[in-house]
Tab-separated table of C-alpha atoms and ligand atoms in Angstrom:
chain	number	residue	atom	x	y	z
A	259	UNK	CA	-5.518	-20.054	13.427
A	260	UNK	CA	-5.425	-15.908	13.015
A	261	UNK	CA	-7.741	-14.439	10.136
A	262	UNK	CA	-6.022	-12.406	7.475
A	263	UNK	CA	-7.635	-9.526	5.838
A	264	UNK	CA	-5.618	-7.072	5.292
A	265	UNK	CA	-1.492	-6.846	4.410
A	266	UNK	CA	-0.113	-3.650	4.069
A	267	UNK	CA	3.417	-3.970	1.678
A	268	UNK	CA	6.476	-1.000	1.891
A	269	UNK	CA	7.602	-2.546	-0.925
A	270	UNK	CA	11.485	-0.991	-0.449
A	271	UNK	CA	14.086	-1.502	-2.481
A	272	UNK	CA	13.875	-1.125	-6.334
A	273	UNK	CA	16.841	1.728	-6.385
A	274	UNK	CA	19.086	-1.057	-5.016
A	275	UNK	CA	18.001	-3.995	-7.229
A	276	UNK	CA	18.001	-1.727	-10.298
A	277	UNK	CA	21.384	-0.185	-9.705
A	278	UNK	CA	22.714	-3.746	-8.901
A	279	UNK	CA	21.167	-5.698	-11.984
A	280	UNK	CA	20.840	-3.052	-14.654
A	281	UNK	CA	22.887	-0.160	-13.809
A	282	UNK	CA	19.417	2.260	-13.561
A	283	UNK	CA	17.208	2.242	-10.302
A	284	UNK	CA	14.207	2.937	-12.573
A	285	UNK	CA	15.266	-0.599	-13.856
A	286	UNK	CA	14.211	-1.540	-9.972
A	287	UNK	CA	11.118	0.198	-10.508
A	288	UNK	CA	10.115	-1.782	-13.601
A	289	UNK	CA	11.023	-4.417	-11.564
A	290	UNK	CA	9.171	-3.647	-8.790
A	291	UNK	CA	6.136	-3.478	-10.631
A	292	UNK	CA	6.388	-7.016	-11.822
A	293	UNK	CA	6.720	-7.662	-8.210
A	294	UNK	CA	3.702	-6.082	-7.480
A	295	UNK	CA	1.596	-8.093	-10.026
A	296	UNK	CA	2.691	-11.347	-8.727
A	297	UNK	CA	1.945	-10.633	-4.927
A	298	UNK	CA	-1.546	-9.455	-6.724
A	299	UNK	CA	-2.434	-12.657	-7.826
A	300	UNK	CA	-0.774	-14.375	-4.461
A	301	UNK	CA	-2.882	-12.004	-2.657
A	302	UNK	CA	-6.251	-13.617	-4.964
A	303	UNK	CA	-5.388	-17.147	-3.837
A	304	UNK	CA	-5.163	-16.223	-0.118
A	305	UNK	CA	-8.934	-15.074	-0.327
A	306	UNK	CA	-7.318	-11.855	1.553
A	307	UNK	CA	-9.822	-9.019	1.317
A	308	UNK	CA	-7.380	-6.041	1.459
A	309	UNK	CA	-3.994	-5.204	0.018
A	310	UNK	CA	-2.423	-2.013	1.211
A	311	UNK	CA	0.587	-1.083	-1.549
A	312	UNK	CA	3.242	1.967	-0.239
A	313	UNK	CA	4.022	3.428	-3.541
A	314	UNK	CA	4.571	7.299	-3.279
A	315	UNK	CA	5.279	9.153	-0.115
A	316	UNK	CA	4.869	12.898	0.565
A	317	UNK	CA	8.453	12.729	1.154
A	318	UNK	CA	9.306	11.316	-2.503
A	319	UNK	CA	9.088	14.332	-4.133
A	320	UNK	CA	12.325	14.902	-2.924
A	321	UNK	CA	13.626	12.587	-5.447
A	322	UNK	CA	15.082	13.879	-8.826
A	323	UNK	CA	12.159	14.626	-11.317
A	324	UNK	CA	13.583	11.502	-13.630
A	325	UNK	CA	13.139	9.060	-10.918
A	326	UNK	CA	9.891	10.761	-10.271
A	327	UNK	CA	8.490	10.868	-14.129
A	328	UNK	CA	9.408	7.286	-14.352
A	329	UNK	CA	7.345	6.354	-11.535
A	330	UNK	CA	4.015	8.351	-12.627
A	331	UNK	CA	5.070	6.571	-16.110
A	332	UNK	CA	4.829	3.488	-15.103
A	333	UNK	CA	1.863	3.826	-12.980
A	334	UNK	CA	-0.094	5.482	-16.059
A	335	UNK	CA	0.868	2.929	-18.016
A	336	UNK	CA	-0.225	-0.050	-16.010
A	337	UNK	CA	-3.787	1.899	-15.432
A	338	UNK	CA	-4.780	2.264	-18.618
A	339	UNK	CA	-3.249	-1.822	-19.583
A	340	UNK	CA	-4.443	-3.151	-16.657
A	341	UNK	CA	-7.393	-1.979	-15.394
A	342	UNK	CA	-10.285	-3.503	-17.289
A	343	UNK	CA	-8.425	-6.686	-16.144
A	344	UNK	CA	-8.413	-5.867	-12.594
A	345	UNK	CA	-12.542	-5.357	-13.068
A	346	UNK	CA	-13.109	-8.104	-14.546
A	347	UNK	CA	-11.273	-10.236	-11.488
A	348	UNK	CA	-13.470	-8.399	-9.645
A	349	UNK	CA	-11.021	-6.061	-7.817
A	350	UNK	CA	-11.634	-2.573	-6.543
A	351	UNK	CA	-8.600	-0.134	-6.733
A	352	UNK	CA	-8.834	3.068	-4.419
A	353	UNK	CA	-6.196	5.373	-4.200
A	354	UNK	CA	-4.739	6.210	-0.209
A	355	UNK	CA	-3.200	9.950	0.165
A	356	UNK	CA	-3.541	12.967	-2.068
A	357	UNK	CA	-4.430	13.747	-5.802
A	358	UNK	CA	-1.801	15.763	-6.701
A	359	UNK	CA	-0.810	14.782	-9.606
A	360	UNK	CA	-0.375	15.899	-13.691
A	361	UNK	CA	-4.081	16.228	-15.043
A	362	UNK	CA	-4.165	13.045	-16.415
A	363	UNK	CA	-2.912	10.779	-13.831
A	364	UNK	CA	-5.430	12.436	-11.416
A	365	UNK	CA	-8.347	11.926	-14.064
A	366	UNK	CA	-7.111	8.401	-14.571
A	367	UNK	CA	-6.977	7.606	-11.026
A	368	UNK	CA	-10.449	9.257	-10.366
A	369	UNK	CA	-11.459	6.584	-13.728
A	370	UNK	CA	-10.044	3.328	-12.088
A	371	UNK	CA	-11.329	4.400	-8.596
A	372	UNK	CA	-14.830	4.789	-10.174
A	373	UNK	CA	-14.828	2.005	-12.400
A	374	UNK	CA	-14.106	-0.582	-9.731
A	375	UNK	CA	-15.514	1.148	-7.026
A	376	UNK	CA	-18.978	-1.833	-6.595
A	377	UNK	CA	-16.149	-4.747	-6.808
A	378	UNK	CA	-15.949	-6.957	-3.905
A	379	UNK	CA	-13.089	-9.709	-4.307
A	380	UNK	CA	-10.085	-7.736	-3.577
A	381	UNK	CA	-9.334	-4.322	-2.256
A	382	UNK	CA	-6.294	-2.500	-3.274
A	383	UNK	CA	-5.396	-0.141	-1.491
A	384	UNK	CA	-2.377	2.162	-3.376
A	385	UNK	CA	-0.467	4.787	-1.124
A	386	UNK	CA	0.149	7.319	-3.432
A	387	UNK	CA	1.911	11.114	-2.451
A	388	UNK	CA	0.740	9.648	1.135
A	389	UNK	CA	2.333	10.460	4.693
A	390	UNK	CA	0.135	9.518	7.728
A	391	UNK	CA	1.674	12.285	10.240
A	392	UNK	CA	-0.446	14.758	6.862
A	393	UNK	CA	-3.559	12.171	7.487
A	394	UNK	CA	-3.320	12.261	11.028
A	395	UNK	CA	-3.697	16.055	11.583
A	396	UNK	CA	-6.015	16.168	9.004
A	397	UNK	CA	-8.138	13.762	10.918
A	398	UNK	CA	-7.813	15.569	13.933
A	399	UNK	CA	-8.622	19.381	12.355
A	400	UNK	CA	-11.325	17.445	10.227
A	401	UNK	CA	-12.977	16.344	14.443
A	402	UNK	CA	-12.263	20.783	15.291
A	403	UNK	CA	-14.439	21.841	12.731
A	404	UNK	CA	-17.145	18.893	13.470
A	405	UNK	CA	-17.103	19.677	17.071
A	406	UNK	CA	-17.256	16.071	18.089
A	407	UNK	CA	-15.120	14.449	20.887
A	408	UNK	CA	-12.172	12.996	20.535
A	409	UNK	CA	-11.170	9.741	20.657
A	410	UNK	CA	-10.639	6.757	18.557
A	411	UNK	CA	-14.142	6.074	16.971
A	412	UNK	CA	-14.390	9.650	15.989
A	413	UNK	CA	-10.448	9.572	14.659
A	414	UNK	CA	-10.407	6.903	12.750
A	415	UNK	CA	-14.249	7.935	10.495
A	416	UNK	CA	-11.902	11.291	9.609
A	417	UNK	CA	-9.170	8.943	8.274
A	418	UNK	CA	-8.284	7.480	4.868
A	419	UNK	CA	-8.631	3.911	6.241
A	420	UNK	CA	-12.240	4.484	7.041
A	421	UNK	CA	-14.013	1.120	6.023
A	422	UNK	CA	-11.050	-0.770	6.043
A	423	UNK	CA	-10.326	-3.075	8.345
A	424	UNK	CA	-6.559	-2.519	10.219
A	425	UNK	CA	-3.836	-4.198	8.631
A	426	UNK	CA	-2.946	-7.819	10.262
A	427	UNK	CA	0.370	-8.094	8.897
A	428	UNK	CA	3.353	-4.906	7.783
A	429	UNK	CA	5.498	-6.586	5.323
A	430	UNK	CA	9.010	-4.571	4.679
A	431	UNK	CA	11.531	-5.817	2.077
A	432	UNK	CA	14.681	-3.701	1.331
A	433	UNK	CA	16.368	-5.346	4.413
A	434	UNK	CA	15.330	-1.852	6.619
A	435	UNK	CA	13.856	-1.629	9.889
A	436	UNK	CA	11.834	1.676	9.751
A	437	UNK	CA	8.002	2.450	8.877
A	438	UNK	CA	8.247	5.643	6.959
A	439	UNK	CA	5.282	7.238	7.907
A	440	UNK	CA	3.059	4.658	6.839
A	441	UNK	CA	0.117	3.743	8.403
A	442	UNK	CA	0.925	4.942	11.730
A	443	UNK	CA	-2.354	4.994	13.883
A	444	UNK	CA	-3.590	2.225	11.714
A	445	UNK	CA	-0.466	-0.609	11.997
A	446	UNK	CA	-0.459	-0.108	15.930
A	447	UNK	CA	-1.412	-4.281	16.687
A	448	UNK	CA	-0.357	-5.448	13.507
A	449	UNK	CA	2.453	-7.851	13.143
A	450	UNK	CA	5.392	-6.557	11.472
A	451	UNK	CA	7.654	-8.617	9.262
A	452	UNK	CA	11.209	-7.104	8.030
A	453	UNK	CA	12.249	-8.911	5.282
A	454	UNK	CA	15.927	-8.427	3.488
A	455	UNK	CA	15.447	-9.130	0.104
A	456	UNK	CA	14.848	-6.513	-2.311
A	457	UNK	CA	11.333	-5.680	-3.346
A	458	UNK	CA	12.320	-7.108	-6.832
A	459	UNK	CA	13.858	-10.107	-5.829
A	460	UNK	CA	10.507	-10.716	-3.447
A	461	UNK	CA	8.988	-14.029	-4.227
A	462	UNK	CA	5.099	-15.639	-3.871
A	463	UNK	CA	6.988	-18.253	-1.420
A	464	UNK	CA	8.525	-15.651	0.573
A	465	UNK	CA	5.201	-13.582	1.196
A	466	UNK	CA	3.334	-17.250	1.338
A	467	UNK	CA	6.136	-18.334	4.455
A	468	UNK	CA	5.200	-14.759	5.848
A	469	UNK	CA	1.416	-15.796	5.772
A	470	UNK	CA	2.153	-19.492	7.216
A	471	UNK	CA	3.975	-17.927	10.064
A	472	UNK	CA	1.494	-15.314	10.606
A	473	UNK	CA	-1.079	-17.361	11.243
A	474	UNK	CA	0.151	-19.277	14.504
A	475	UNK	CA	0.513	-16.066	16.166
A	476	UNK	CA	-0.522	-15.979	19.155
A	477	UNK	CA	-2.397	-12.214	19.100
A	478	UNK	CA	-2.791	-10.680	21.827
A	479	UNK	CA	-3.925	-7.571	22.081
A	480	UNK	CA	-3.167	-6.158	25.118
A	481	UNK	CA	-4.702	-9.111	26.886
A	482	UNK	CA	-3.102	-12.664	27.822
B	203	LIG	C1	11.113	1.725	-2.795
B	203	LIG	O1	11.873	1.484	-2.585
B	203	LIG	C2	10.163	2.058	-4.024
B	203	LIG	C3	9.306	3.345	-4.688
B	203	LIG	C4	9.346	4.674	-3.644
B	203	LIG	C5	8.318	2.858	-5.751
B	203	LIG	C6	7.189	1.823	-5.758
B	203	LIG	C7	7.466	1.333	-6.612
B	203	LIG	C8	6.947	0.396	-7.333
B	203	LIG	C9	6.896	-1.134	-6.953
B	203	LIG	C10	6.184	0.068	-8.955
B	203	LIG	C11	5.552	1.096	-9.376
B	203	LIG	C12	4.517	0.886	-8.970
B	203	LIG	C13	2.795	1.075	-8.963
B	203	LIG	C14	2.178	0.595	-8.248
B	203	LIG	C15	2.521	1.560	-10.813
B	203	LIG	P1	13.569	2.142	-3.299
B	203	LIG	O2	12.966	3.078	-4.748
B	203	LIG	O3	13.014	3.659	-2.031
B	203	LIG	O4	14.417	1.911	-3.263
B	203	LIG	P2	16.306	1.919	-2.467
B	203	LIG	O5	15.794	2.249	-1.072
B	203	LIG	O6	16.914	0.396	-2.976
B	203	LIG	O7	15.732	3.302	-2.889
């Protein structure tokens, strides 16, 4: 049975779900947040140490301002209402990506990261304004400045995922088979699961089914 330390998820399909059931993309984001909460609980039940969630990409700024504002509002309220509870559950929150949001949200994110920084049960990496190509370019620039050799070990020191093991599993919901500039370096050997369901419709049962399937995969890492 394969050990499982890290699950990464591209939570796709909120907009389509919202339009279909409530005639509003934002309603889909609201429902998507409920799925986030369910999957956090299930991750803990499965004793998985790292959960990485792609919540907003560097490309998502192209969306209408109304939708972007709604998403960040949702995140703000989530942190205001839930960070104490996450902290009590020994959960650490880490942000991947660059914090270029409103002053209020930047402060809230800093506060949440700091408050939970010593927690050890589960680390949730929330990718916000994150893009893998930008992360890699920044890492190469830093190596160049340090005059160190370009090799895997040195590059990984400068990635935002330093100290985080590579994902064992990458899940993408929403019936689309692409990686959307997410953790391109880190998923080199991840097992990838493309799920037809839209994110708000994704359940604990779907999550557990993937985990069970993953555990029996023969992972070769280039060997035979
Ligand atoms: C992709 O679906 C989803 C997002 C860009 C946002 C993800 C946000 C959430 C799951 C809720 C908020 C989470 C937190 C942590 C506050 P899409 O909108 O691209 O869906 P579509 O492909 O159907 O248009």
